[in-house]
CSV table of C-alpha atoms in Angstrom, one decimal:
chain,number,residue,atom,x,y,z
Z,80,MET,CA,-45.6,-7.1,-10.2
Z,81,SER,CA,-42.5,-8.4,-8.7
Z,82,THR,CA,-40.8,-6.4,-5.9
Z,83,ALA,CA,-36.9,-6.4,-5.4
Z,84,LEU,CA,-35.0,-5.0,-2.7
Z,85,VAL,CA,-33.5,-1.6,-3.6
Z,86,THR,CA,-29.9,-0.5,-2.8
Z,87,ARG,CA,-29.8,3.2,-1.9
Z,88,PRO,CA,-27.4,4.8,-4.3
Z,89,GLU,CA,-25.4,6.5,-1.4
Z,90,SER,CA,-24.8,3.1,0.3
Z,91,ALA,CA,-23.9,1.6,-3.2
Z,92,GLY,CA,-21.4,4.4,-3.9
Z,93,LEU,CA,-19.9,3.8,-0.5
Z,94,PHE,CA,-19.3,0.3,-1.1
Z,95,THR,CA,-18.0,0.8,-4.5
Z,96,ARG,CA,-15.5,3.4,-3.4
Z,97,VAL,CA,-14.3,1.2,-0.5
Z,98,GLY,CA,-14.1,-1.8,-2.7
Z,99,GLY,CA,-12.3,0.1,-5.5
Z,100,LEU,CA,-9.5,1.0,-3.1
Z,101,ARG,CA,-8.1,-2.6,-3.2
Z,102,HIS,CA,-7.1,-2.1,-7.0
Z,103,THR,CA,-4.5,0.7,-6.3
Z,104,SER,CA,-1.4,1.0,-4.1
Z,105,PRO,CA,-2.5,3.9,-2.2
Z,106,GLY,CA,-6.0,2.5,-1.8
Z,107,ARG,CA,-4.6,-0.6,-0.4
Z,108,LEU,CA,-2.6,1.4,2.1
Z,109,LYS,CA,-5.5,3.5,3.1
Z,110,LEU,CA,-7.5,0.2,4.0
Z,111,LEU,CA,-4.4,-1.3,5.8
Z,112,LEU,CA,-4.4,2.0,7.9
Z,113,ALA,CA,-7.9,2.0,8.6
Z,114,THR,CA,-7.9,-1.7,9.7
Z,115,LEU,CA,-4.9,-0.8,12.1
Z,116,LEU,CA,-6.6,2.3,13.4
Z,117,THR,CA,-9.8,0.2,14.1
Z,118,LEU,CA,-8.1,-2.5,15.9
Z,119,GLY,CA,-6.0,0.0,17.9
Z,120,LEU,CA,-8.8,2.0,19.0
Z,121,LEU,CA,-11.0,-1.0,19.7
Z,122,ALA,CA,-8.1,-2.4,21.9
Z,123,GLY,CA,-7.9,0.8,23.8
Z,124,LEU,CA,-11.6,0.8,24.4
Z,125,VAL,CA,-11.8,-2.7,25.5
Z,126,ALA,CA,-8.8,-2.4,27.8
Z,127,ALA,CA,-10.5,0.5,29.5
Z,128,VAL,CA,-13.9,-1.6,29.9
Z,129,ALA,CA,-11.9,-4.8,31.0
Z,130,GLY,CA,-9.8,-3.3,33.6
Z,131,GLN,CA,-12.5,-1.2,35.0
Z,132,SER,CA,-15.0,-4.3,35.0
Z,133,ALA,CA,-12.4,-6.5,36.6
Z,134,ARG,CA,-11.5,-3.8,39.3
Z,135,SER,CA,-15.4,-3.2,39.9
Z,136,GLY,CA,-15.8,-6.9,40.3
Z,137,THR,CA,-12.8,-7.3,42.7
Z,138,ASP,CA,-13.6,-4.4,44.9
Z,139,ASP,CA,-17.4,-5.6,45.2
Z,140,LEU,CA,-16.0,-9.2,46.1
Z,141,GLY,CA,-13.7,-7.9,48.8
Z,142,GLY,CA,-15.4,-4.9,50.0
Z,143,ARG,CA,-19.1,-6.3,50.0
Z,144,ALA,CA,-19.8,-9.7,49.4
Z,145,GLN,CA,-17.0,-11.3,51.5
Z,146,PRO,CA,-17.9,-8.8,54.4
Z,147,LEU,CA,-21.6,-9.8,54.2
Z,148,LEU,CA,-20.8,-13.3,54.4
Z,149,ILE,CA,-18.8,-12.6,57.5
Z,150,GLU,CA,-21.5,-10.4,59.0
Z,151,ALA,CA,-24.1,-13.1,58.3
Z,152,GLU,CA,-21.9,-15.6,60.0
Z,153,THR,CA,-21.4,-13.3,63.1
Z,154,ILE,CA,-25.1,-12.9,63.2
Z,155,TYR,CA,-25.7,-16.6,63.1
Z,156,SER,CA,-22.9,-17.5,65.7
Z,157,ALA,CA,-24.0,-14.5,68.0
Z,158,LEU,CA,-27.7,-15.8,67.9
Z,159,ALA,CA,-26.6,-19.4,68.4
Z,160,ASP,CA,-24.4,-18.2,71.3
Z,161,ALA,CA,-26.9,-16.1,72.9
Z,162,ASP,CA,-29.3,-19.2,72.9
Z,163,THR,CA,-26.8,-21.2,74.7
Z,164,THR,CA,-25.7,-18.5,77.2
Z,165,ALA,CA,-29.2,-17.7,78.3
Z,166,ALA,CA,-29.9,-21.4,79.0
Z,167,GLN,CA,-26.7,-21.8,80.9
Z,168,ALA,CA,-27.5,-18.7,82.9
Z,169,PHE,CA,-31.0,-20.3,83.4
Z,170,LEU,CA,-29.6,-23.3,84.8
Z,171,ALA,CA,-27.6,-21.4,87.3
Z,172,GLY,CA,-30.9,-20.5,89.0
Z,173,GLY,CA,-31.8,-17.4,91.0
Z,174,LEU,CA,-29.4,-14.3,90.2
Z,175,GLU,CA,-27.6,-15.2,86.7
Z,176,PRO,CA,-23.7,-15.2,87.0
Z,177,ALA,CA,-22.7,-11.6,86.1
Z,178,ALA,CA,-20.2,-13.4,83.4
Z,179,LEU,CA,-22.9,-15.2,81.6
Z,180,THR,CA,-25.3,-12.1,81.7
Z,181,GLN,CA,-22.5,-9.8,80.2
Z,182,ARG,CA,-21.9,-12.7,77.6
Z,183,TYR,CA,-25.4,-12.9,76.6
Z,184,ASP,CA,-25.7,-9.0,76.2
Z,185,ASP,CA,-22.6,-8.9,74.3
Z,186,ASP,CA,-24.0,-11.6,72.1
Z,187,LEU,CA,-27.1,-9.4,71.1
Z,188,GLN,CA,-24.8,-6.4,70.7
Z,189,ARG,CA,-22.7,-8.3,68.2
Z,190,ALA,CA,-25.9,-9.5,66.4
Z,191,THR,CA,-27.3,-6.2,66.2
Z,192,THR,CA,-24.3,-4.4,65.0
Z,193,ALA,CA,-23.8,-7.0,62.4
Z,194,LEU,CA,-27.4,-6.7,61.3
Z,195,THR,CA,-27.1,-3.2,60.8
Z,196,ALA,CA,-24.0,-3.6,58.7
Z,197,ALA,CA,-25.6,-6.2,56.7
Z,198,ALA,CA,-28.6,-4.0,56.0
Z,199,ARG,CA,-26.4,-1.6,54.2
Z,200,ARG,CA,-24.7,-4.3,52.1
Z,201,THR,CA,-27.9,-6.3,50.9
Z,202,PRO,CA,-30.0,-5.2,47.9
Z,203,ALA,CA,-33.2,-3.4,48.6
Z,204,GLU,CA,-35.4,-6.5,47.7
Z,205,GLY,CA,-35.0,-10.1,47.5
Z,206,VAL,CA,-34.6,-13.2,50.0
Z,207,ALA,CA,-31.5,-11.3,51.7
Z,208,ALA,CA,-33.4,-8.1,52.6
Z,209,ASP,CA,-36.5,-10.3,53.8
Z,210,ALA,CA,-34.1,-12.0,56.2
Z,211,VAL,CA,-32.6,-9.0,57.4
Z,212,SER,CA,-36.2,-7.4,57.9
Z,213,THR,CA,-37.4,-10.7,60.0
Z,214,LEU,CA,-34.2,-10.6,62.0
Z,215,SER,CA,-34.3,-7.0,62.8
Z,216,SER,CA,-37.9,-7.4,64.5
Z,217,GLY,CA,-37.2,-10.9,65.7
Z,218,VAL,CA,-34.0,-10.1,67.8
Z,219,ALA,CA,-36.1,-7.6,69.8
Z,220,GLU,CA,-38.8,-10.0,70.4
Z,221,TYR,CA,-36.5,-12.8,71.6
Z,222,ALA,CA,-34.7,-10.3,74.0
Z,223,ALA,CA,-38.0,-9.5,75.5
Z,224,LEU,CA,-38.8,-13.3,75.9
Z,225,VAL,CA,-35.5,-14.2,77.7
Z,226,ALA,CA,-36.1,-11.2,79.8
Z,227,THR,CA,-39.2,-12.5,81.0
Z,228,ALA,CA,-37.8,-16.0,81.7
Z,229,ARG,CA,-35.0,-14.3,83.7
Z,230,ALA,CA,-37.6,-12.4,85.6
Z,231,ASN,CA,-39.6,-15.6,86.6
Z,232,ASN,CA,-36.4,-17.6,87.1
Z,233,ARG,CA,-35.2,-15.3,89.8
Z,234,GLN,CA,-38.5,-15.7,91.6
Z,235,GLY,CA,-38.4,-19.2,91.5
Z,236,LEU,CA,-41.5,-19.6,89.2
Z,237,PRO,CA,-41.5,-22.7,86.8
Z,238,VAL,CA,-43.2,-20.7,84.1
Z,239,GLY,CA,-39.6,-19.2,83.4
Z,240,ALA,CA,-38.8,-22.2,81.7
Z,241,SER,CA,-41.6,-22.1,79.5
Z,242,TYR,CA,-40.6,-18.5,78.5
Z,243,LEU,CA,-37.1,-19.8,78.0
Z,244,SER,CA,-38.3,-22.6,75.6
Z,245,GLU,CA,-40.5,-20.0,73.6
Z,246,ALA,CA,-37.6,-17.8,73.3
Z,247,SER,CA,-35.0,-20.7,72.3
Z,248,LYS,CA,-37.7,-22.0,69.7
Z,249,LEU,CA,-38.0,-18.4,68.2
Z,250,ASN,CA,-34.3,-18.3,68.0
Z,251,ARG,CA,-33.8,-21.7,66.6
Z,252,GLU,CA,-36.8,-22.1,64.3
Z,253,THR,CA,-36.9,-18.3,62.9
Z,254,LEU,CA,-33.9,-16.3,63.6
Z,255,GLN,CA,-31.4,-18.7,62.8
Z,256,PRO,CA,-32.9,-20.1,59.8
Z,257,GLN,CA,-33.2,-16.4,58.6
Z,258,ALA,CA,-29.6,-15.8,59.5
Z,259,ARG,CA,-28.8,-19.0,57.4
Z,260,VAL,CA,-30.8,-17.7,54.5
Z,261,LEU,CA,-28.6,-14.6,54.6
Z,262,PHE,CA,-25.5,-16.5,55.0
Z,263,ARG,CA,-26.4,-18.7,52.0
Z,264,SER,CA,-27.4,-15.8,50.1
Z,265,ALA,CA,-24.1,-14.0,50.8
Z,266,GLN,CA,-22.1,-17.3,50.0
Z,267,THR,CA,-23.8,-17.2,46.4
Z,268,GLU,CA,-22.8,-13.5,46.0
Z,269,VAL,CA,-19.4,-14.5,46.8
Z,270,ASN,CA,-19.2,-17.4,44.3
Z,271,ASP,CA,-20.8,-15.3,41.6
Z,272,GLY,CA,-18.3,-12.5,42.7
Z,273,TYR,CA,-15.4,-14.4,41.6
Z,274,GLY,CA,-16.9,-14.6,38.0
Z,275,ALA,CA,-17.5,-10.9,37.9
Z,276,ALA,CA,-14.1,-10.1,39.3
Z,277,GLY,CA,-12.3,-12.1,36.6
Z,278,ALA,CA,-14.3,-10.2,33.9
Z,279,ALA,CA,-13.3,-13.1,31.6
Z,280,GLY,CA,-15.3,-12.0,28.6
Z,281,TRP,CA,-13.8,-8.5,28.5
Z,282,MET,CA,-10.2,-10.0,29.2
Z,283,THR,CA,-10.6,-12.6,26.3
Z,284,LEU,CA,-12.0,-10.0,23.9
Z,285,LEU,CA,-9.1,-7.7,24.8
Z,286,LEU,CA,-6.3,-10.5,24.3
Z,287,LEU,CA,-7.9,-11.5,21.2
Z,288,LEU,CA,-7.9,-7.8,19.7
Z,289,LEU,CA,-4.3,-7.4,20.7
Z,290,THR,CA,-3.3,-10.8,19.0
Z,291,GLY,CA,-5.1,-9.4,15.9
Z,292,LEU,CA,-3.5,-6.2,16.0
Z,293,LEU,CA,-0.1,-7.7,16.5
Z,294,ILE,CA,-0.5,-10.1,13.4
Z,295,ALA,CA,-2.1,-6.9,11.5
Z,296,LEU,CA,1.2,-5.0,12.4
Z,297,LEU,CA,3.4,-7.8,11.3
Z,298,LEU,CA,1.5,-8.5,7.9
Z,299,VAL,CA,1.5,-4.7,7.0
Z,300,GLN,CA,5.2,-4.5,7.5
Z,301,ARG,CA,5.6,-7.6,5.3
Z,302,TYR,CA,3.6,-5.9,2.5
Z,303,LEU,CA,5.5,-2.9,2.9
Z,304,SER,CA,8.7,-4.7,2.8
Z,305,ARG,CA,7.7,-6.5,-0.4
Z,306,HIS,CA,6.2,-3.4,-2.2
Z,307,THR,CA,8.6,-0.5,-1.2
Z,308,HIS,CA,11.8,-2.5,-0.9
Z,309,ARG,CA,12.3,-1.0,2.8
Z,310,THR,CA,13.2,-3.4,5.2
Z,311,PHE,CA,12.0,-1.5,8.5
Z,312,ASN,CA,9.1,1.1,9.1
Z,313,LEU,CA,10.4,2.3,12.3
Z,314,PRO,CA,6.8,3.9,13.4
Z,315,LEU,CA,5.3,0.5,12.7
Z,316,VAL,CA,8.1,-1.4,14.5
Z,317,ALA,CA,7.6,0.7,17.6
Z,318,ALA,CA,3.7,0.2,17.2
Z,319,THR,CA,4.7,-3.6,17.0
Z,320,VAL,CA,6.9,-3.7,20.1
Z,321,LEU,CA,4.1,-1.6,22.1
Z,322,THR,CA,1.4,-4.0,21.0
Z,323,ALA,CA,3.4,-7.0,22.1
Z,324,VAL,CA,4.3,-5.2,25.6
Z,325,LEU,CA,0.6,-4.4,26.0
Z,326,GLY,CA,-0.2,-8.1,25.3
Z,327,VAL,CA,2.3,-9.6,27.4
Z,328,GLY,CA,1.2,-7.2,30.1
Z,329,ALA,CA,-2.3,-7.9,30.0
Z,330,LEU,CA,-2.0,-11.7,29.6
Z,331,THR,CA,0.3,-11.5,32.9
Z,332,LEU,CA,-2.3,-9.3,34.6
Z,333,VAL,CA,-5.0,-11.9,33.6
Z,334,VAL,CA,-2.9,-14.9,34.8
Z,335,ASN,CA,-1.9,-13.3,38.1
Z,336,GLN,CA,-5.3,-11.9,38.8
Z,337,GLN,CA,-6.8,-15.5,38.3
Z,338,SER,CA,-4.2,-17.0,40.4
Z,339,HIS,CA,-5.0,-14.9,43.3
Z,340,LEU,CA,-8.8,-15.2,42.9
Z,341,ASP,CA,-8.4,-19.0,42.8
Z,342,LEU,CA,-6.4,-18.8,46.1
Z,343,ALA,CA,-8.8,-16.4,47.6
Z,344,GLU,CA,-11.8,-18.9,46.9
Z,345,ASP,CA,-9.8,-22.2,47.5
Z,346,GLU,CA,-8.0,-21.1,50.7
Z,347,GLY,CA,-9.9,-18.2,51.8
Z,348,SER,CA,-13.9,-17.9,51.5
Z,349,GLY,CA,-14.2,-21.6,51.0
Z,350,PRO,CA,-12.4,-22.5,54.3
Z,351,VAL,CA,-14.2,-19.5,55.8
Z,352,ALA,CA,-17.5,-20.9,55.1
Z,353,SER,CA,-16.6,-24.2,56.6
Z,354,ILE,CA,-15.1,-23.1,59.8
Z,355,ALA,CA,-17.9,-20.6,60.3
Z,356,GLU,CA,-20.4,-23.6,60.1
Z,357,SER,CA,-18.3,-25.7,62.4
Z,358,ARG,CA,-18.5,-22.9,64.9
Z,359,ILE,CA,-22.3,-22.4,64.4
Z,360,LEU,CA,-22.8,-26.3,64.9
Z,361,ALA,CA,-20.6,-26.4,68.0
Z,362,LEU,CA,-22.8,-23.5,69.7
Z,363,GLN,CA,-25.9,-25.3,68.6
Z,364,ALA,CA,-24.8,-28.3,70.3
Z,365,ARG,CA,-23.7,-26.6,73.6
Z,366,GLY,CA,-27.3,-25.0,73.7
Z,367,ASP,CA,-28.8,-28.3,73.1
Z,368,GLU,CA,-27.2,-29.6,76.3
Z,369,ALA,CA,-28.2,-26.6,78.4
Z,370,LEU,CA,-31.8,-26.7,77.1
Z,371,THR,CA,-32.0,-30.3,77.6
Z,372,LEU,CA,-31.1,-29.9,81.1
Z,373,ALA,CA,-33.5,-26.8,81.3
Z,374,ALA,CA,-36.6,-28.9,80.2
Z,375,ARG,CA,-36.1,-31.2,83.2
Z,376,GLY,CA,-37.0,-34.4,81.3
Z,377,SER,CA,-39.1,-33.3,78.3
Z,378,GLY,CA,-35.8,-32.2,76.4
Z,379,ALA,CA,-35.6,-35.4,74.0
Z,380,ALA,CA,-35.8,-33.2,70.8
Z,381,TYR,CA,-32.8,-31.2,72.1
Z,382,GLU,CA,-30.7,-34.3,72.8
Z,383,SER,CA,-31.6,-35.8,69.4
Z,384,ASP,CA,-30.6,-32.5,67.7
Z,385,PHE,CA,-27.2,-32.6,69.8
Z,386,ASP,CA,-26.5,-36.2,68.3
Z,387,ALA,CA,-27.2,-35.0,64.8
Z,388,VAL,CA,-24.9,-32.1,65.1
Z,389,THR,CA,-22.2,-34.3,66.8
Z,390,GLN,CA,-22.3,-36.4,63.6
Z,391,ARG,CA,-21.8,-33.9,61.2
Z,392,LEU,CA,-18.8,-32.4,63.4
Z,393,THR,CA,-17.1,-35.6,63.9
Z,394,VAL,CA,-17.6,-37.3,60.2
Z,395,ARG,CA,-14.4,-37.1,58.4
Z,396,GLY,CA,-14.7,-34.7,55.4
Z,397,GLY,CA,-17.2,-32.5,57.0
Z,398,PRO,CA,-16.9,-28.8,58.3
Z,399,LEU,CA,-14.8,-29.6,61.2
Z,400,ILE,CA,-12.4,-32.6,60.1
Z,401,ASN,CA,-11.2,-32.1,56.8
Z,402,GLU,CA,-8.1,-31.8,54.8
Z,403,TYR,CA,-7.1,-28.2,56.2
Z,404,ALA,CA,-3.4,-29.1,56.7
Z,405,ARG,CA,-3.4,-29.2,52.7
Z,406,LEU,CA,-4.0,-25.6,52.8
Z,407,ASP,CA,-1.8,-24.6,55.7
Z,408,PRO,CA,-0.1,-26.6,58.3
Z,409,GLU,CA,-0.9,-24.3,60.9
Z,410,LEU,CA,-4.5,-24.3,60.0
Z,411,GLY,CA,-4.5,-27.8,60.1
Z,412,HIS,CA,-2.8,-27.9,63.5
Z,413,LEU,CA,-5.7,-25.6,64.8
Z,414,MET,CA,-8.4,-27.6,63.3
Z,415,ASP,CA,-7.1,-30.9,64.5
Z,416,ARG,CA,-6.9,-29.6,68.0
Z,417,ALA,CA,-10.5,-28.1,67.8
Z,418,ALA,CA,-11.6,-31.3,66.6
Z,419,ASP,CA,-9.9,-33.0,69.6
Z,420,SER,CA,-11.4,-30.5,71.8
Z,421,TYR,CA,-15.0,-31.2,70.4
Z,422,ARG,CA,-14.5,-34.9,71.2
Z,423,SER,CA,-13.5,-34.2,74.8
Z,424,TYR,CA,-16.5,-31.9,75.2
Z,425,VAL,CA,-18.7,-34.7,74.0
Z,426,LYS,CA,-17.3,-37.1,76.5
Z,427,ALA,CA,-18.1,-34.7,79.0
Z,428,HIS,CA,-21.7,-34.3,77.6
Z,429,ASP,CA,-22.2,-38.2,77.9
Z,430,GLU,CA,-21.2,-38.0,81.5
Z,431,VAL,CA,-23.9,-35.1,82.0
Z,432,ARG,CA,-26.6,-37.2,80.4
Z,433,ALA,CA,-25.6,-40.2,82.5
Z,434,MET,CA,-26.0,-37.9,85.7
Z,435,ASP,CA,-29.3,-36.6,84.4
Z,436,ASP,CA,-30.6,-39.8,83.5
Z,437,ASN,CA,-29.9,-41.4,86.8
Z,438,GLY,CA,-31.5,-38.7,88.7
Z,439,ASN,CA,-28.6,-36.6,89.7
Z,440,TYR,CA,-29.8,-33.5,88.1
Z,441,ASP,CA,-27.9,-30.9,90.4
Z,442,GLY,CA,-24.7,-32.9,89.6
Z,443,ALA,CA,-25.4,-32.8,85.9
Z,444,VAL,CA,-26.0,-29.1,85.6
Z,445,LYS,CA,-22.9,-28.5,88.0
Z,446,LEU,CA,-20.7,-30.5,85.5
Z,447,ALA,CA,-22.5,-28.9,82.4
Z,448,ILE,CA,-21.7,-25.3,83.5
Z,449,GLY,CA,-18.6,-26.1,85.7
Z,450,ASN,CA,-15.0,-24.9,84.8
Z,451,LEU,CA,-13.9,-27.9,83.2
Z,452,THR,CA,-16.5,-28.4,80.7
Z,453,THR,CA,-16.7,-24.8,80.2
Z,454,GLN,CA,-12.9,-24.6,79.4
Z,455,THR,CA,-13.0,-27.6,77.1
Z,456,PHE,CA,-15.8,-25.8,75.0
Z,457,GLU,CA,-14.0,-22.6,75.2
Z,458,SER,CA,-10.8,-24.2,73.9
Z,459,LEU,CA,-12.7,-25.4,70.8
Z,460,ARG,CA,-14.1,-22.2,70.2
Z,461,SER,CA,-11.0,-20.0,70.5
Z,462,ASP,CA,-9.3,-22.3,68.2
Z,463,LEU,CA,-12.3,-22.2,65.5
Z,464,ASP,CA,-12.4,-18.2,66.0
Z,465,PHE,CA,-8.8,-18.0,65.6
Z,466,ALA,CA,-8.7,-20.2,62.4
Z,467,LEU,CA,-11.4,-18.2,60.9
Z,468,GLU,CA,-9.7,-15.0,61.4
Z,469,ASP,CA,-6.7,-16.4,59.9
Z,470,ARG,CA,-8.7,-17.4,56.7
Z,471,LYS,CA,-10.4,-13.9,56.4
Z,472,ALA,CA,-7.0,-12.2,56.7
Z,473,PHE,CA,-5.8,-14.7,53.9
Z,474,PHE,CA,-8.8,-13.9,51.7
Z,475,THR,CA,-8.3,-10.2,52.1
Z,476,ARG,CA,-4.6,-10.4,51.2
Z,477,GLU,CA,-5.4,-12.4,48.1
Z,478,ILE,CA,-8.1,-10.2,46.9
Z,479,GLY,CA,-5.7,-7.2,47.3
Z,480,GLU,CA,-3.0,-8.8,45.2
Z,481,ALA,CA,-5.8,-9.9,42.6
Z,482,SER,CA,-6.7,-6.2,42.1
Z,483,GLY,CA,-3.1,-5.2,41.7
Z,484,GLY,CA,-2.3,-3.7,38.2
Z,485,LEU,CA,-6.1,-3.4,37.3
Z,486,GLY,CA,-5.9,0.3,37.7
Z,487,LEU,CA,-3.0,0.4,35.3
Z,488,LEU,CA,-4.5,-1.5,32.7
Z,489,THR,CA,-7.8,0.9,32.9
Z,490,VAL,CA,-5.6,4.1,32.3
Z,491,LEU,CA,-2.4,2.9,30.4
Z,492,GLY,CA,-4.2,0.4,28.3
Z,493,PRO,CA,-6.0,3.1,26.4
Z,494,LEU,CA,-3.1,5.3,26.1
Z,495,LEU,CA,-0.9,2.8,25.0
Z,496,ALA,CA,-3.4,1.7,22.2
Z,497,LEU,CA,-3.8,5.4,21.2
Z,498,LEU,CA,-0.1,5.6,21.0
Z,499,ILE,CA,-0.1,2.3,18.8
Z,500,ALA,CA,-2.5,3.9,16.6
Z,501,GLY,CA,-0.7,7.2,16.2
Z,502,LEU,CA,2.5,5.3,15.3
Z,503,ALA,CA,0.6,3.2,12.7
Z,504,TYR,CA,-0.9,6.5,11.1
Z,505,VAL,CA,2.6,8.2,11.0
Z,506,GLY,CA,4.2,5.0,9.5
Z,507,LEU,CA,1.4,4.3,6.9
Z,508,ARG,CA,1.1,8.4,6.3
Z,509,ALA,CA,4.6,8.6,5.2
Z,510,ARG,CA,4.3,5.8,2.6
Z,511,LEU,CA,0.8,7.5,1.3
Z,512,GLU,CA,2.6,10.9,1.0
Z,513,GLU,CA,4.9,9.3,-1.5
Z,514,TYR,CA,2.0,8.8,-4.0
Z,515,ARG,CA,1.4,12.6,-4.2
């Protein structure tokens, strides 16, 4: 026995009735009305979803992802500076200089505060959460090792250098890499956030629906003009104008938002990442110098790291020497001055190494932690700090501009779409009444 698909009578009857509407004038008007109402209501729904999605993505980008990136960089740079400062204080011997002690304490406080804030912004699970957990326990262990190194150094005990080396190893091989993991994770979230903020899929669908609705309204009016000999249907004309206004407004909003998002990425978060990397590498180099001296002849690994870091910071196209002036002349001036300061610092470092290699250890220490070298390095760091704050402010400003109008689209979009649907109903309903 052959088996055939059986169409339910109710469904067949519905399709037959809908299909039959095409053969009468009132029926065609009903189909046109249904089409306009469907497109209008769908456009209103999509406008609400698109506006909310874009606004949510933009708010998350500016309120969570980018701040997380900054907090991760703060943790990273604070740990790097703590490592440097602890080594410099150790070189001073005996009771550490109060300024270096205060700076070390401030670094740990900055790292702890940023870590607490980052913990609130990271997901409950994943590599970022694991990094935060490792850092939370590791910072306390690092502080304890440095405290032990200090205590031994004050008593003139050589074992203090071993504790300092162990603390630096923990900082560089565990804490800083975990901070880097958190930083890279935050960078990924920022990059993904631009796509979410744009809500390209929903915005494209909205523009397509509004275009379809506008075309449908024009075709319906052409049909009515030909069959009813009336040139204008005022409700449909009003609906057409409102659709055009909503479409142009939505398109303008999309272009404006994408323009500001592109600026935020190219001239905001992009340079923030590069400048932050420059600051971290510079602090790493400064720490290498101090730890090489503290190791007293067994710090070749630190000196090799210094050379590698210097190569990255002095190569054109790297994080420090780049086309920053293309983004902003003042930023370019700041970064050029920072690059000059780093070159001056490297020259001072070469003198430190020459003294140490020739047996003048005390002279090398004095030059390394002395005012001239310190001022040169602090000039570098100050310029990088200022440049970083400038780009953070630029990003915040552009993200604020990108979110402008999204609230209006979320609220006014559906209201205008409902008004368009209502006008279409009034316009075609009047023609339908003529057949009664």
